[in-house]
Amino acid sequence: MTRVEKALRRIVADLERTSLPFALVGGFGVSARTEPRFTRDVDLVVAVPDDAAAEGLLAELGGRGYVIVAAVEQLAAGRLATARLASPSTRDDELIVDLLFASSGIEGEIAARAEALEVLSQLVVPVARVGDLLALKLLARDDDVRPLDAADLRALRSVAGADDLGLAREAAELIQRRGYARGRDLVAALDELLGT
């Protein structure tokens, strides 16, 4: 078992001890929906009603050995967007778990729509749907810093059905409407990806 797989198993077990809905996103989420690919971290959306709940979860995880490496605020909403944690499952401080609380503004919807999939042997995890993963990748895309984003978008597009594309459009519109689009036109970016 790789260090990243250990970190995934550990954070899933720790999140399952809470009552907070969550879903796997990022490279692991894309791999679960398309073809397996290498990833160095674990990304999960966690549905929390407010920053106090996010901070409570972080305190609980701190008690289990996680170390907060960084926190990012969503400036437009004034919310804790993402917490980057070093996983206690290995001694490698660079093994990162990213918890997204208010990065896209639709974490609750993503977690509610997630489907339980076996992502590793004997590990079933709620995984974001293809449409939600498309919207999140369009939001986070940075071809200079993360060249895998473009490949992930192509892979997701190749497996997306009509319902997935409808969900991607709905998610992109909702991210924009809630003010989390980071100055991007996600609907136009989706249209460009689809060639429409």
PDB file of C-alpha atoms in Angstrom:
ATOM      1  CA  MET A   1       0.000   0.000   0.000  1.00  0.00           C
ATOM      2  CA  THR A   2       1.378   3.419  -0.952  1.00  0.00           C
ATOM      3  CA  ARG A   3       1.670   6.315   1.472  1.00  0.00           C
ATOM      4  CA  VAL A   4      -1.093   8.186  -0.351  1.00  0.00           C
ATOM      5  CA  GLU A   5      -3.391   5.172  -0.105  1.00  0.00           C
ATOM      6  CA  LYS A   6      -2.678   4.968   3.635  1.00  0.00           C
ATOM      7  CA  ALA A   7      -3.506   8.652   3.981  1.00  0.00           C
ATOM      8  CA  LEU A   8      -6.779   8.176   2.083  1.00  0.00           C
ATOM      9  CA  ARG A   9      -7.815   5.221   4.232  1.00  0.00           C
ATOM     10  CA  ARG A  10      -6.978   7.150   7.392  1.00  0.00           C
ATOM     11  CA  ILE A  11      -8.819  10.392   6.548  1.00  0.00           C
ATOM     12  CA  VAL A  12     -11.885   8.489   5.322  1.00  0.00           C
ATOM     13  CA  ALA A  13     -12.018   6.532   8.594  1.00  0.00           C
ATOM     14  CA  ASP A  14     -11.591   9.746  10.568  1.00  0.00           C
ATOM     15  CA  LEU A  15     -14.286  11.607   8.607  1.00  0.00           C
ATOM     16  CA  GLU A  16     -16.682   8.676   8.932  1.00  0.00           C
ATOM     17  CA  ARG A  17     -16.489   9.159  12.717  1.00  0.00           C
ATOM     18  CA  THR A  18     -18.113  12.572  12.257  1.00  0.00           C
ATOM     19  CA  SER A  19     -21.626  13.349  11.074  1.00  0.00           C
ATOM     20  CA  LEU A  20     -20.334  15.584   8.274  1.00  0.00           C
ATOM     21  CA  PRO A  21     -21.061  14.596   4.671  1.00  0.00           C
ATOM     22  CA  PHE A  22     -17.954  14.433   2.480  1.00  0.00           C
ATOM     23  CA  ALA A  23     -16.857  13.342  -0.979  1.00  0.00           C
ATOM     24  CA  LEU A  24     -13.612  12.440  -2.679  1.00  0.00           C
ATOM     25  CA  VAL A  25     -12.535  14.908  -5.372  1.00  0.00           C
ATOM     26  CA  GLY A  26      -9.180  15.840  -6.946  1.00  0.00           C
ATOM     27  CA  GLY A  27      -6.889  13.272  -8.521  1.00  0.00           C
ATOM     28  CA  PHE A  28      -8.314  10.328  -6.584  1.00  0.00           C
ATOM     29  CA  GLY A  29     -11.853  11.378  -7.506  1.00  0.00           C
ATOM     30  CA  VAL A  30     -10.933  11.678 -11.180  1.00  0.00           C
ATOM     31  CA  SER A  31      -9.145   8.305 -11.052  1.00  0.00           C
ATOM     32  CA  ALA A  32     -12.210   6.659  -9.526  1.00  0.00           C
ATOM     33  CA  ARG A  33     -14.347   7.955 -12.402  1.00  0.00           C
ATOM     34  CA  THR A  34     -11.882   7.543 -15.289  1.00  0.00           C
ATOM     35  CA  GLU A  35      -8.482   5.845 -15.408  1.00  0.00           C
ATOM     36  CA  PRO A  36      -6.157   5.555 -12.412  1.00  0.00           C
ATOM     37  CA  ARG A  37      -3.453   8.207 -12.340  1.00  0.00           C
ATOM     38  CA  PHE A  38      -0.696   9.213  -9.962  1.00  0.00           C
ATOM     39  CA  THR A  39      -1.552  11.746  -7.281  1.00  0.00           C
ATOM     40  CA  ARG A  40       0.467  13.079  -4.364  1.00  0.00           C
ATOM     41  CA  ASP A  41      -2.391  14.190  -2.157  1.00  0.00           C
ATOM     42  CA  VAL A  42      -5.926  13.467  -1.053  1.00  0.00           C
ATOM     43  CA  ASP A  43      -8.674  16.026  -1.725  1.00  0.00           C
ATOM     44  CA  LEU A  44     -12.124  15.883  -0.159  1.00  0.00           C
ATOM     45  CA  VAL A  45     -15.028  18.288   0.022  1.00  0.00           C
ATOM     46  CA  VAL A  46     -16.603  18.414   3.466  1.00  0.00           C
ATOM     47  CA  ALA A  47     -20.069  19.902   3.912  1.00  0.00           C
ATOM     48  CA  VAL A  48     -20.018  22.213   6.919  1.00  0.00           C
ATOM     49  CA  PRO A  49     -22.655  24.832   7.751  1.00  0.00           C
ATOM     50  CA  ASP A  50     -20.099  27.457   8.783  1.00  0.00           C
ATOM     51  CA  ASP A  51     -16.494  28.121   9.723  1.00  0.00           C
ATOM     52  CA  ALA A  52     -17.131  27.151  13.344  1.00  0.00           C
ATOM     53  CA  ALA A  53     -18.000  23.619  12.223  1.00  0.00           C
ATOM     54  CA  ALA A  54     -14.918  23.503   9.977  1.00  0.00           C
ATOM     55  CA  GLU A  55     -12.728  24.680  12.844  1.00  0.00           C
ATOM     56  CA  GLY A  56     -14.304  22.096  15.150  1.00  0.00           C
ATOM     57  CA  LEU A  57     -13.467  19.343  12.671  1.00  0.00           C
ATOM     58  CA  LEU A  58      -9.904  20.621  12.339  1.00  0.00           C
ATOM     59  CA  ALA A  59      -9.512  20.602  16.122  1.00  0.00           C
ATOM     60  CA  GLU A  60     -10.845  17.038  16.244  1.00  0.00           C
ATOM     61  CA  LEU A  61      -8.437  15.952  13.498  1.00  0.00           C
ATOM     62  CA  GLY A  62      -5.596  17.736  15.286  1.00  0.00           C
ATOM     63  CA  GLY A  63      -6.338  15.535  18.274  1.00  0.00           C
ATOM     64  CA  ARG A  64      -5.856  12.533  15.988  1.00  0.00           C
ATOM     65  CA  GLY A  65      -2.417  13.637  14.865  1.00  0.00           C
ATOM     66  CA  TYR A  66      -3.091  15.761  11.787  1.00  0.00           C
ATOM     67  CA  VAL A  67      -1.106  18.975  11.535  1.00  0.00           C
ATOM     68  CA  ILE A  68      -2.507  22.046   9.782  1.00  0.00           C
ATOM     69  CA  VAL A  69       0.036  23.095   7.170  1.00  0.00           C
ATOM     70  CA  ALA A  70      -1.975  25.918   5.592  1.00  0.00           C
ATOM     71  CA  ALA A  71      -5.422  27.439   5.500  1.00  0.00           C
ATOM     72  CA  VAL A  72      -6.887  29.369   2.588  1.00  0.00           C
ATOM     73  CA  GLU A  73      -9.748  31.813   2.921  1.00  0.00           C
ATOM     74  CA  GLN A  74     -12.365  32.349   0.227  1.00  0.00           C
ATOM     75  CA  LEU A  75     -12.095  36.133   0.182  1.00  0.00           C
ATOM     76  CA  ALA A  76     -15.353  36.891  -1.635  1.00  0.00           C
ATOM     77  CA  ALA A  77     -17.367  34.913   0.909  1.00  0.00           C
ATOM     78  CA  GLY A  78     -15.128  35.472   3.920  1.00  0.00           C
ATOM     79  CA  ARG A  79     -15.063  31.738   4.628  1.00  0.00           C
ATOM     80  CA  LEU A  80     -12.420  29.145   5.335  1.00  0.00           C
ATOM     81  CA  ALA A  81     -12.075  27.629   1.874  1.00  0.00           C
ATOM     82  CA  THR A  82      -9.469  24.920   2.320  1.00  0.00           C
ATOM     83  CA  ALA A  83      -7.377  23.429   5.084  1.00  0.00           C
ATOM     84  CA  ARG A  84      -4.202  21.639   4.098  1.00  0.00           C
ATOM     85  CA  LEU A  85      -3.213  18.963   6.600  1.00  0.00           C
ATOM     86  CA  ALA A  86      -0.172  16.755   7.004  1.00  0.00           C
ATOM     87  CA  SER A  87      -1.438  13.210   7.430  1.00  0.00           C
ATOM     88  CA  PRO A  88      -0.455  11.263  10.551  1.00  0.00           C
ATOM     89  CA  SER A  89      -0.577   8.000   8.576  1.00  0.00           C
ATOM     90  CA  THR A  90       3.071   8.387   7.549  1.00  0.00           C
ATOM     91  CA  ARG A  91       6.088  10.266   8.806  1.00  0.00           C
ATOM     92  CA  ASP A  92       6.218  12.285   5.600  1.00  0.00           C
ATOM     93  CA  ASP A  93       5.175  15.872   6.324  1.00  0.00           C
ATOM     94  CA  GLU A  94       4.707  16.392   2.596  1.00  0.00           C
ATOM     95  CA  LEU A  95       1.854  13.879   2.403  1.00  0.00           C
ATOM     96  CA  ILE A  96      -1.053  16.260   2.225  1.00  0.00           C
ATOM     97  CA  VAL A  97      -4.776  15.978   2.813  1.00  0.00           C
ATOM     98  CA  ASP A  98      -6.780  18.937   1.501  1.00  0.00           C
ATOM     99  CA  LEU A  99     -10.210  19.471   3.035  1.00  0.00           C
ATOM    100  CA  LEU A 100     -12.358  21.836   0.979  1.00  0.00           C
ATOM    101  CA  PHE A 101     -15.020  23.550   3.079  1.00  0.00           C
ATOM    102  CA  ALA A 102     -15.981  26.619   1.028  1.00  0.00           C
ATOM    103  CA  SER A 103     -13.716  26.566  -2.003  1.00  0.00           C
ATOM    104  CA  SER A 104     -16.480  26.287  -4.602  1.00  0.00           C
ATOM    105  CA  GLY A 105     -19.550  27.219  -2.584  1.00  0.00           C
ATOM    106  CA  ILE A 106     -21.254  23.957  -3.572  1.00  0.00           C
ATOM    107  CA  GLU A 107     -19.530  21.523  -1.221  1.00  0.00           C
ATOM    108  CA  GLY A 108     -22.866  20.553   0.331  1.00  0.00           C
ATOM    109  CA  GLU A 109     -24.394  19.711  -3.027  1.00  0.00           C
ATOM    110  CA  ILE A 110     -21.320  17.773  -4.113  1.00  0.00           C
ATOM    111  CA  ALA A 111     -21.312  15.682  -0.934  1.00  0.00           C
ATOM    112  CA  ALA A 112     -25.074  15.082  -1.161  1.00  0.00           C
ATOM    113  CA  ARG A 113     -24.814  13.873  -4.776  1.00  0.00           C
ATOM    114  CA  ALA A 114     -21.706  11.735  -4.274  1.00  0.00           C
ATOM    115  CA  GLU A 115     -21.887   8.030  -5.023  1.00  0.00           C
ATOM    116  CA  ALA A 116     -20.238   5.330  -2.936  1.00  0.00           C
ATOM    117  CA  LEU A 117     -17.527   3.641  -5.003  1.00  0.00           C
ATOM    118  CA  GLU A 118     -14.783   1.178  -4.175  1.00  0.00           C
ATOM    119  CA  VAL A 119     -11.695   3.297  -4.865  1.00  0.00           C
ATOM    120  CA  LEU A 120      -9.170   0.904  -3.330  1.00  0.00           C
ATOM    121  CA  SER A 121      -9.467  -2.723  -2.328  1.00  0.00           C
ATOM    122  CA  GLN A 122     -12.055  -2.864   0.465  1.00  0.00           C
ATOM    123  CA  LEU A 123     -12.352   0.923   0.666  1.00  0.00           C
ATOM    124  CA  VAL A 124     -15.707   2.363  -0.351  1.00  0.00           C
ATOM    125  CA  VAL A 125     -15.792   6.150  -0.379  1.00  0.00           C
ATOM    126  CA  PRO A 126     -18.374   8.735  -1.476  1.00  0.00           C
ATOM    127  CA  VAL A 127     -16.974  10.075  -4.768  1.00  0.00           C
ATOM    128  CA  ALA A 128     -18.107  13.281  -6.452  1.00  0.00           C
ATOM    129  CA  ARG A 129     -20.062  12.769  -9.649  1.00  0.00           C
ATOM    130  CA  VAL A 130     -18.442  13.386 -13.030  1.00  0.00           C
ATOM    131  CA  GLY A 131     -20.334  16.654 -13.570  1.00  0.00           C
ATOM    132  CA  ASP A 132     -19.222  18.025 -10.220  1.00  0.00           C
ATOM    133  CA  LEU A 133     -15.625  16.972 -10.865  1.00  0.00           C
ATOM    134  CA  LEU A 134     -15.735  18.784 -14.215  1.00  0.00           C
ATOM    135  CA  ALA A 135     -16.953  21.989 -12.569  1.00  0.00           C
ATOM    136  CA  LEU A 136     -14.335  21.766  -9.808  1.00  0.00           C
ATOM    137  CA  LYS A 137     -11.535  21.139 -12.306  1.00  0.00           C
ATOM    138  CA  LEU A 138     -12.640  24.142 -14.378  1.00  0.00           C
ATOM    139  CA  LEU A 139     -12.607  26.250 -11.220  1.00  0.00           C
ATOM    140  CA  ALA A 140      -9.171  25.081 -10.064  1.00  0.00           C
ATOM    141  CA  ARG A 141      -7.517  24.778 -13.480  1.00  0.00           C
ATOM    142  CA  ASP A 142      -4.050  26.262 -13.707  1.00  0.00           C
ATOM    143  CA  ASP A 143      -2.125  24.794 -16.623  1.00  0.00           C
ATOM    144  CA  ASP A 144       1.150  26.406 -15.504  1.00  0.00           C
ATOM    145  CA  VAL A 145       1.098  25.084 -11.929  1.00  0.00           C
ATOM    146  CA  ARG A 146      -0.969  21.914 -12.350  1.00  0.00           C
ATOM    147  CA  PRO A 147      -0.611  20.525 -15.886  1.00  0.00           C
ATOM    148  CA  LEU A 148      -2.640  17.432 -14.944  1.00  0.00           C
ATOM    149  CA  ASP A 149      -5.797  19.577 -14.738  1.00  0.00           C
ATOM    150  CA  ALA A 150      -6.083  19.665 -18.539  1.00  0.00           C
ATOM    151  CA  ALA A 151      -5.572  15.895 -18.776  1.00  0.00           C
ATOM    152  CA  ASP A 152      -8.146  15.355 -16.017  1.00  0.00           C
ATOM    153  CA  LEU A 153     -10.663  17.512 -17.875  1.00  0.00           C
ATOM    154  CA  ARG A 154     -10.132  15.506 -21.067  1.00  0.00           C
ATOM    155  CA  ALA A 155     -10.489  12.213 -19.176  1.00  0.00           C
ATOM    156  CA  LEU A 156     -13.680  13.363 -17.455  1.00  0.00           C
ATOM    157  CA  ARG A 157     -15.083  14.662 -20.742  1.00  0.00           C
ATOM    158  CA  SER A 158     -14.446  11.274 -22.365  1.00  0.00           C
ATOM    159  CA  VAL A 159     -16.617   9.458 -19.798  1.00  0.00           C
ATOM    160  CA  ALA A 160     -19.273  12.147 -19.336  1.00  0.00           C
ATOM    161  CA  GLY A 161     -22.775  11.381 -20.493  1.00  0.00           C
ATOM    162  CA  ALA A 162     -25.534  13.890 -21.143  1.00  0.00           C
ATOM    163  CA  ASP A 163     -26.618  13.876 -17.479  1.00  0.00           C
ATOM    164  CA  ASP A 164     -23.034  14.501 -16.353  1.00  0.00           C
ATOM    165  CA  LEU A 165     -22.686  17.447 -18.716  1.00  0.00           C
ATOM    166  CA  GLY A 166     -25.993  18.864 -17.518  1.00  0.00           C
ATOM    167  CA  LEU A 167     -24.790  18.558 -13.934  1.00  0.00           C
ATOM    168  CA  ALA A 168     -21.471  20.208 -14.846  1.00  0.00           C
ATOM    169  CA  ARG A 169     -23.343  23.180 -16.311  1.00  0.00           C
ATOM    170  CA  GLU A 170     -25.646  23.387 -13.279  1.00  0.00           C
ATOM    171  CA  ALA A 171     -22.670  23.233 -10.898  1.00  0.00           C
ATOM    172  CA  ALA A 172     -20.703  25.851 -12.861  1.00  0.00           C
ATOM    173  CA  GLU A 173     -23.692  28.199 -12.859  1.00  0.00           C
ATOM    174  CA  LEU A 174     -24.224  27.702  -9.130  1.00  0.00           C
ATOM    175  CA  ILE A 175     -20.561  28.365  -8.326  1.00  0.00           C
ATOM    176  CA  GLN A 176     -20.773  31.604 -10.305  1.00  0.00           C
ATOM    177  CA  ARG A 177     -24.122  32.640  -8.818  1.00  0.00           C
ATOM    178  CA  ARG A 178     -22.808  32.150  -5.280  1.00  0.00           C
ATOM    179  CA  GLY A 179     -19.731  34.273  -6.004  1.00  0.00           C
ATOM    180  CA  TYR A 180     -17.074  31.551  -5.823  1.00  0.00           C
ATOM    181  CA  ALA A 181     -15.898  31.583  -9.464  1.00  0.00           C
ATOM    182  CA  ARG A 182     -12.667  33.526  -8.737  1.00  0.00           C
ATOM    183  CA  GLY A 183     -13.346  35.909 -11.612  1.00  0.00           C
ATOM    184  CA  ARG A 184     -13.718  33.087 -14.127  1.00  0.00           C
ATOM    185  CA  ASP A 185     -16.575  32.404 -16.496  1.00  0.00           C
ATOM    186  CA  LEU A 186     -16.972  28.706 -15.754  1.00  0.00           C
ATOM    187  CA  VAL A 187     -19.906  28.245 -18.127  1.00  0.00           C
ATOM    188  CA  ALA A 188     -17.846  29.650 -21.012  1.00  0.00           C
ATOM    189  CA  ALA A 189     -14.929  27.418 -19.974  1.00  0.00           C
ATOM    190  CA  LEU A 190     -17.266  24.407 -20.021  1.00  0.00           C
ATOM    191  CA  ASP A 191     -18.565  25.394 -23.462  1.00  0.00           C
ATOM    192  CA  GLU A 192     -14.975  25.657 -24.687  1.00  0.00           C
ATOM    193  CA  LEU A 193     -14.171  22.209 -23.275  1.00  0.00           C
ATOM    194  CA  LEU A 194     -17.222  20.771 -25.001  1.00  0.00           C
ATOM    195  CA  GLY A 195     -16.498  22.594 -28.260  1.00  0.00           C
ATOM    196  CA  THR A 196     -19.860  24.379 -28.250  1.00  0.00           C
TER     197      THR A 196
END
